């Protein structure tokens, strides 16, 4: 699609052919929706114009404090954030020039919502690395889906006391339950039990405070809450709460007895940036 090698109509024709043989399915429905969203961004740019390249974006978001920390940005670029789902995506992007739509959203949201770095840095990095880059899809998604809407800022986003982009924890459970993709890009975590490979900070962390993480319209948590339609798609099974954690021992002692061999958090893999 990005290179013009096939048209959206060809994609729709193939999907409909598949549905006639196999029956309708959620996957096919999502292909249609993404094609519609692709057209939406292309036509929206006629209205937004150059606003998608400005810091405040097409909705003129104000009230956010942006950091200009190149060291944090380089850690994100290199896949050294301490969150395996994010790091796997960023390392795959650097090596191949491509990552899935889920990783694009999640890695982008982490940069904006939690590292609070200028979203345009991330958009420019994607532009320089993605093989399928188009300005409407890239800058459109960053400024429309990732940059906080004014209503989210009013609701308290970003949350400074703890992680905002909870998808970095929830999505690996939903979309990479056996960590096949994550561990292919993070070989240093392969020796850990799967639960610890997914959340290696648990080696040094203890439960601290229970918080509400229910998704709702204009929630400062869950960056996809701004999309308004994702409630039942992935989050219906969540019980509505999570726990903040405190570091048990920053020198490498584990919070609970577990055999992790010679692995040391902070040496073999970074501690979480947030």
PDB file of N, CA and C in Angstrom, residues 22-81:
ATOM      1  N   UNK A  22     -14.106 -18.942   4.117  1.00  0.00           N
ATOM      2  CA  UNK A  22     -13.928 -19.310   5.526  1.00  0.00           C
ATOM      3  C   UNK A  22     -14.999 -18.743   6.458  1.00  0.00           C
ATOM      4  N   UNK A  23     -15.794 -17.818   5.967  1.00  0.00           N
ATOM      5  CA  UNK A  23     -16.779 -17.169   6.824  1.00  0.00           C
ATOM      6  C   UNK A  23     -16.225 -15.877   7.405  1.00  0.00           C
ATOM      7  N   UNK A  24     -17.115 -15.034   7.872  1.00  0.00           N
ATOM      8  CA  UNK A  24     -16.706 -13.760   8.441  1.00  0.00           C
ATOM      9  C   UNK A  24     -15.951 -13.985   9.754  1.00  0.00           C
ATOM     10  N   UNK A  25     -14.989 -13.093  10.027  1.00  0.00           N
ATOM     11  CA  UNK A  25     -14.204 -13.213  11.241  1.00  0.00           C
ATOM     12  C   UNK A  25     -13.757 -11.829  11.703  1.00  0.00           C
ATOM     13  N   UNK A  26     -13.337 -11.755  12.954  1.00  0.00           N
ATOM     14  CA  UNK A  26     -12.936 -10.472  13.527  1.00  0.00           C
ATOM     15  C   UNK A  26     -11.714  -9.908  12.812  1.00  0.00           C
ATOM     16  N   UNK A  27     -10.800 -10.785  12.408  1.00  0.00           N
ATOM     17  CA  UNK A  27      -9.592 -10.326  11.718  1.00  0.00           C
ATOM     18  C   UNK A  27      -9.914  -9.586  10.432  1.00  0.00           C
ATOM     19  N   UNK A  28     -10.846 -10.150   9.657  1.00  0.00           N
ATOM     20  CA  UNK A  28     -11.237  -9.496   8.410  1.00  0.00           C
ATOM     21  C   UNK A  28     -11.898  -8.152   8.693  1.00  0.00           C
ATOM     22  N   UNK A  29     -12.730  -8.120   9.718  1.00  0.00           N
ATOM     23  CA  UNK A  29     -13.399  -6.873  10.084  1.00  0.00           C
ATOM     24  C   UNK A  29     -12.396  -5.787  10.437  1.00  0.00           C
ATOM     25  N   UNK A  30     -11.321  -6.175  11.123  1.00  0.00           N
ATOM     26  CA  UNK A  30     -10.320  -5.183  11.515  1.00  0.00           C
ATOM     27  C   UNK A  30      -9.518  -4.687  10.308  1.00  0.00           C
ATOM     28  N   UNK A  31      -9.343  -5.534   9.314  1.00  0.00           N
ATOM     29  CA  UNK A  31      -8.679  -5.071   8.095  1.00  0.00           C
ATOM     30  C   UNK A  31      -9.505  -3.955   7.450  1.00  0.00           C
ATOM     31  N   UNK A  32     -10.831  -4.160   7.378  1.00  0.00           N
ATOM     32  CA  UNK A  32     -11.693  -3.123   6.814  1.00  0.00           C
ATOM     33  C   UNK A  32     -11.576  -1.824   7.615  1.00  0.00           C
ATOM     34  N   UNK A  33     -11.621  -1.952   8.942  1.00  0.00           N
ATOM     35  CA  UNK A  33     -11.578  -0.762   9.789  1.00  0.00           C
ATOM     36  C   UNK A  33     -10.262  -0.009   9.634  1.00  0.00           C
ATOM     37  N   UNK A  34      -9.153  -0.754   9.524  1.00  0.00           N
ATOM     38  CA  UNK A  34      -7.857  -0.087   9.369  1.00  0.00           C
ATOM     39  C   UNK A  34      -7.743   0.605   8.010  1.00  0.00           C
ATOM     40  N   UNK A  35      -8.340   0.016   6.978  1.00  0.00           N
ATOM     41  CA  UNK A  35      -8.342   0.675   5.677  1.00  0.00           C
ATOM     42  C   UNK A  35      -9.171   1.960   5.723  1.00  0.00           C
ATOM     43  N   UNK A  36     -10.281   1.910   6.458  1.00  0.00           N
ATOM     44  CA  UNK A  36     -11.103   3.113   6.612  1.00  0.00           C
ATOM     45  C   UNK A  36     -10.327   4.182   7.380  1.00  0.00           C
ATOM     46  N   UNK A  37      -9.611   3.744   8.435  1.00  0.00           N
ATOM     47  CA  UNK A  37      -8.833   4.715   9.218  1.00  0.00           C
ATOM     48  C   UNK A  37      -7.704   5.291   8.370  1.00  0.00           C
ATOM     49  N   UNK A  38      -7.132   4.473   7.497  1.00  0.00           N
ATOM     50  CA  UNK A  38      -6.094   4.962   6.591  1.00  0.00           C
ATOM     51  C   UNK A  38      -6.654   6.086   5.721  1.00  0.00           C
ATOM     52  N   UNK A  39      -7.848   5.879   5.177  1.00  0.00           N
ATOM     53  CA  UNK A  39      -8.476   6.927   4.369  1.00  0.00           C
ATOM     54  C   UNK A  39      -8.808   8.146   5.225  1.00  0.00           C
ATOM     55  N   UNK A  40      -9.258   7.895   6.461  1.00  0.00           N
ATOM     56  CA  UNK A  40      -9.575   9.012   7.355  1.00  0.00           C
ATOM     57  C   UNK A  40      -8.369   9.925   7.537  1.00  0.00           C
ATOM     58  N   UNK A  41      -7.197   9.342   7.807  1.00  0.00           N
ATOM     59  CA  UNK A  41      -6.005  10.158   8.010  1.00  0.00           C
ATOM     60  C   UNK A  41      -5.628  10.921   6.740  1.00  0.00           C
ATOM     61  N   UNK A  42      -5.738  10.259   5.608  1.00  0.00           N
ATOM     62  CA  UNK A  42      -5.368  10.916   4.358  1.00  0.00           C
ATOM     63  C   UNK A  42      -6.266  12.128   4.094  1.00  0.00           C
ATOM     64  N   UNK A  43      -7.569  11.975   4.343  1.00  0.00           N
ATOM     65  CA  UNK A  43      -8.482  13.091   4.114  1.00  0.00           C
ATOM     66  C   UNK A  43      -8.400  14.129   5.239  1.00  0.00           C
ATOM     67  N   UNK A  44      -8.123  13.672   6.471  1.00  0.00           N
ATOM     68  CA  UNK A  44      -8.013  14.605   7.605  1.00  0.00           C
ATOM     69  C   UNK A  44      -6.875  15.590   7.392  1.00  0.00           C
ATOM     70  N   UNK A  45      -5.824  15.117   6.711  1.00  0.00           N
ATOM     71  CA  UNK A  45      -4.688  16.008   6.474  1.00  0.00           C
ATOM     72  C   UNK A  45      -5.061  17.208   5.616  1.00  0.00           C
ATOM     73  N   UNK A  46      -6.124  17.074   4.825  1.00  0.00           N
ATOM     74  CA  UNK A  46      -6.584  18.217   4.035  1.00  0.00           C
ATOM     75  C   UNK A  46      -7.085  19.327   4.945  1.00  0.00           C
ATOM     76  N   UNK A  47      -7.602  18.923   6.119  1.00  0.00           N
ATOM     77  CA  UNK A  47      -8.081  19.909   7.100  1.00  0.00           C
ATOM     78  C   UNK A  47      -6.972  20.319   8.062  1.00  0.00           C
ATOM     79  N   UNK A  48      -6.220  19.335   8.546  1.00  0.00           N
ATOM     80  CA  UNK A  48      -5.190  19.626   9.545  1.00  0.00           C
ATOM     81  C   UNK A  48      -3.998  20.355   8.944  1.00  0.00           C
ATOM     82  N   UNK A  49      -3.659  20.042   7.738  1.00  0.00           N
ATOM     83  CA  UNK A  49      -2.506  20.675   7.109  1.00  0.00           C
ATOM     84  C   UNK A  49      -1.224  20.453   7.893  1.00  0.00           C
ATOM     85  N   UNK A  50      -0.437  21.483   8.034  1.00  0.00           N
ATOM     86  CA  UNK A  50       0.872  21.365   8.701  1.00  0.00           C
ATOM     87  C   UNK A  50       0.768  21.219  10.209  1.00  0.00           C
ATOM     88  N   UNK A  51      -0.444  21.271  10.772  1.00  0.00           N
ATOM     89  CA  UNK A  51      -0.602  21.117  12.226  1.00  0.00           C
ATOM     90  C   UNK A  51      -0.059  19.773  12.712  1.00  0.00           C
ATOM     91  N   UNK A  52      -0.056  18.747  11.843  1.00  0.00           N
ATOM     92  CA  UNK A  52       0.422  17.435  12.294  1.00  0.00           C
ATOM     93  C   UNK A  52       1.929  17.425  12.506  1.00  0.00           C
ATOM     94  N   UNK A  53       2.620  18.475  12.101  1.00  0.00           N
ATOM     95  CA  UNK A  53       4.060  18.558  12.333  1.00  0.00           C
ATOM     96  C   UNK A  53       4.392  19.500  13.494  1.00  0.00           C
ATOM     97  N   UNK A  54       3.383  20.110  14.092  1.00  0.00           N
ATOM     98  CA  UNK A  54       3.601  21.050  15.190  1.00  0.00           C
ATOM     99  C   UNK A  54       3.481  20.340  16.532  1.00  0.00           C
ATOM    100  N   UNK A  55       4.160  20.846  17.537  1.00  0.00           N
ATOM    101  CA  UNK A  55       4.196  20.202  18.853  1.00  0.00           C
ATOM    102  C   UNK A  55       2.808  20.011  19.438  1.00  0.00           C
ATOM    103  N   UNK A  56       1.933  20.969  19.248  1.00  0.00           N
ATOM    104  CA  UNK A  56       0.590  20.888  19.842  1.00  0.00           C
ATOM    105  C   UNK A  56      -0.365  20.018  19.035  1.00  0.00           C
ATOM    106  N   UNK A  57       0.028  19.624  17.828  1.00  0.00           N
ATOM    107  CA  UNK A  57      -0.771  18.703  17.037  1.00  0.00           C
ATOM    108  C   UNK A  57      -2.057  19.304  16.513  1.00  0.00           C
ATOM    109  N   UNK A  58      -2.887  18.497  15.835  1.00  0.00           N
ATOM    110  CA  UNK A  58      -4.107  19.005  15.196  1.00  0.00           C
ATOM    111  C   UNK A  58      -5.170  19.476  16.170  1.00  0.00           C
ATOM    112  N   UNK A  59      -5.104  19.019  17.433  1.00  0.00           N
ATOM    113  CA  UNK A  59      -6.109  19.419  18.424  1.00  0.00           C
ATOM    114  C   UNK A  59      -5.611  20.536  19.336  1.00  0.00           C
ATOM    115  N   UNK A  60      -4.421  21.073  19.015  1.00  0.00           N
ATOM    116  CA  UNK A  60      -3.853  22.207  19.731  1.00  0.00           C
ATOM    117  C   UNK A  60      -3.735  21.919  21.223  1.00  0.00           C
ATOM    118  N   UNK A  61      -3.153  20.786  21.546  1.00  0.00           N
ATOM    119  CA  UNK A  61      -2.995  20.366  22.938  1.00  0.00           C
ATOM    120  C   UNK A  61      -1.993  21.262  23.660  1.00  0.00           C
ATOM    121  N   UNK A  62      -2.389  21.780  24.816  1.00  0.00           N
ATOM    122  CA  UNK A  62      -1.513  22.619  25.629  1.00  0.00           C
ATOM    123  C   UNK A  62      -1.512  22.077  27.061  1.00  0.00           C
ATOM    124  N   UNK A  63      -0.578  22.571  27.864  1.00  0.00           N
ATOM    125  CA  UNK A  63      -0.522  22.179  29.272  1.00  0.00           C
ATOM    126  C   UNK A  63       0.397  21.018  29.570  1.00  0.00           C
ATOM    127  N   UNK A  64       1.165  20.550  28.572  1.00  0.00           N
ATOM    128  CA  UNK A  64       2.099  19.454  28.783  1.00  0.00           C
ATOM    129  C   UNK A  64       3.519  19.987  28.901  1.00  0.00           C
ATOM    130  N   UNK A  65       4.307  19.372  29.770  1.00  0.00           N
ATOM    131  CA  UNK A  65       5.706  19.734  29.923  1.00  0.00           C
ATOM    132  C   UNK A  65       6.554  18.690  29.197  1.00  0.00           C
ATOM    133  N   UNK A  66       7.276  19.127  28.180  1.00  0.00           N
ATOM    134  CA  UNK A  66       8.072  18.212  27.373  1.00  0.00           C
ATOM    135  C   UNK A  66       9.532  18.264  27.800  1.00  0.00           C
ATOM    136  N   UNK A  67      10.134  17.092  27.920  1.00  0.00           N
ATOM    137  CA  UNK A  67      11.557  17.023  28.238  1.00  0.00           C
ATOM    138  C   UNK A  67      12.383  16.988  26.955  1.00  0.00           C
ATOM    139  N   UNK A  68      13.619  17.462  27.056  1.00  0.00           N
ATOM    140  CA  UNK A  68      14.541  17.459  25.920  1.00  0.00           C
ATOM    141  C   UNK A  68      15.779  16.651  26.302  1.00  0.00           C
ATOM    142  N   UNK A  69      15.558  15.406  26.676  1.00  0.00           N
ATOM    143  CA  UNK A  69      16.631  14.554  27.196  1.00  0.00           C
ATOM    144  C   UNK A  69      17.057  13.561  26.113  1.00  0.00           C
ATOM    145  N   UNK A  70      18.194  13.809  25.494  1.00  0.00           N
ATOM    146  CA  UNK A  70      18.669  12.952  24.407  1.00  0.00           C
ATOM    147  C   UNK A  70      19.090  11.573  24.898  1.00  0.00           C
ATOM    148  N   UNK A  71      19.579  11.495  26.136  1.00  0.00           N
ATOM    149  CA  UNK A  71      19.976  10.196  26.680  1.00  0.00           C
ATOM    150  C   UNK A  71      18.766   9.272  26.802  1.00  0.00           C
ATOM    151  N   UNK A  72      17.655   9.787  27.320  1.00  0.00           N
ATOM    152  CA  UNK A  72      16.432   8.989  27.416  1.00  0.00           C
ATOM    153  C   UNK A  72      15.965   8.573  26.029  1.00  0.00           C
ATOM    154  N   UNK A  73      16.053   9.496  25.090  1.00  0.00           N
ATOM    155  CA  UNK A  73      15.606   9.201  23.730  1.00  0.00           C
ATOM    156  C   UNK A  73      16.447   8.096  23.103  1.00  0.00           C
ATOM    157  N   UNK A  74      17.755   8.129  23.319  1.00  0.00           N
ATOM    158  CA  UNK A  74      18.625   7.103  22.751  1.00  0.00           C
ATOM    159  C   UNK A  74      18.370   5.738  23.381  1.00  0.00           C
ATOM    160  N   UNK A  75      18.050   5.695  24.676  1.00  0.00           N
ATOM    161  CA  UNK A  75      17.694   4.421  25.303  1.00  0.00           C
ATOM    162  C   UNK A  75      16.451   3.848  24.645  1.00  0.00           C
ATOM    163  N   UNK A  76      15.485   4.699  24.382  1.00  0.00           N
ATOM    164  CA  UNK A  76      14.256   4.261  23.702  1.00  0.00           C
ATOM    165  C   UNK A  76      14.584   3.762  22.294  1.00  0.00           C
ATOM    166  N   UNK A  77      15.388   4.501  21.554  1.00  0.00           N
ATOM    167  CA  UNK A  77      15.756   4.108  20.198  1.00  0.00           C
ATOM    168  C   UNK A  77      16.414   2.732  20.165  1.00  0.00           C
ATOM    169  N   UNK A  78      17.287   2.479  21.134  1.00  0.00           N
ATOM    170  CA  UNK A  78      18.082   1.249  21.144  1.00  0.00           C
ATOM    171  C   UNK A  78      17.346   0.058  21.751  1.00  0.00           C
ATOM    172  N   UNK A  79      16.140   0.290  22.274  1.00  0.00           N
ATOM    173  CA  UNK A  79      15.432  -0.810  22.929  1.00  0.00           C
ATOM    174  C   UNK A  79      16.043  -1.157  24.268  1.00  0.00           C
ATOM    175  N   UNK A  80      16.304  -0.134  25.082  1.00  0.00           N
ATOM    176  CA  UNK A  80      16.895  -0.321  26.410  1.00  0.00           C
ATOM    177  C   UNK A  80      16.056   0.398  27.460  1.00  0.00           C
ATOM    178  N   UNK A  81      14.738   0.242  27.365  1.00  0.00           N
ATOM    179  CA  UNK A  81      13.846   0.951  28.292  1.00  0.00           C
ATOM    180  C   UNK A  81      13.584   0.179  29.574  1.00  0.00           C
TER     181      UNK A  81
END
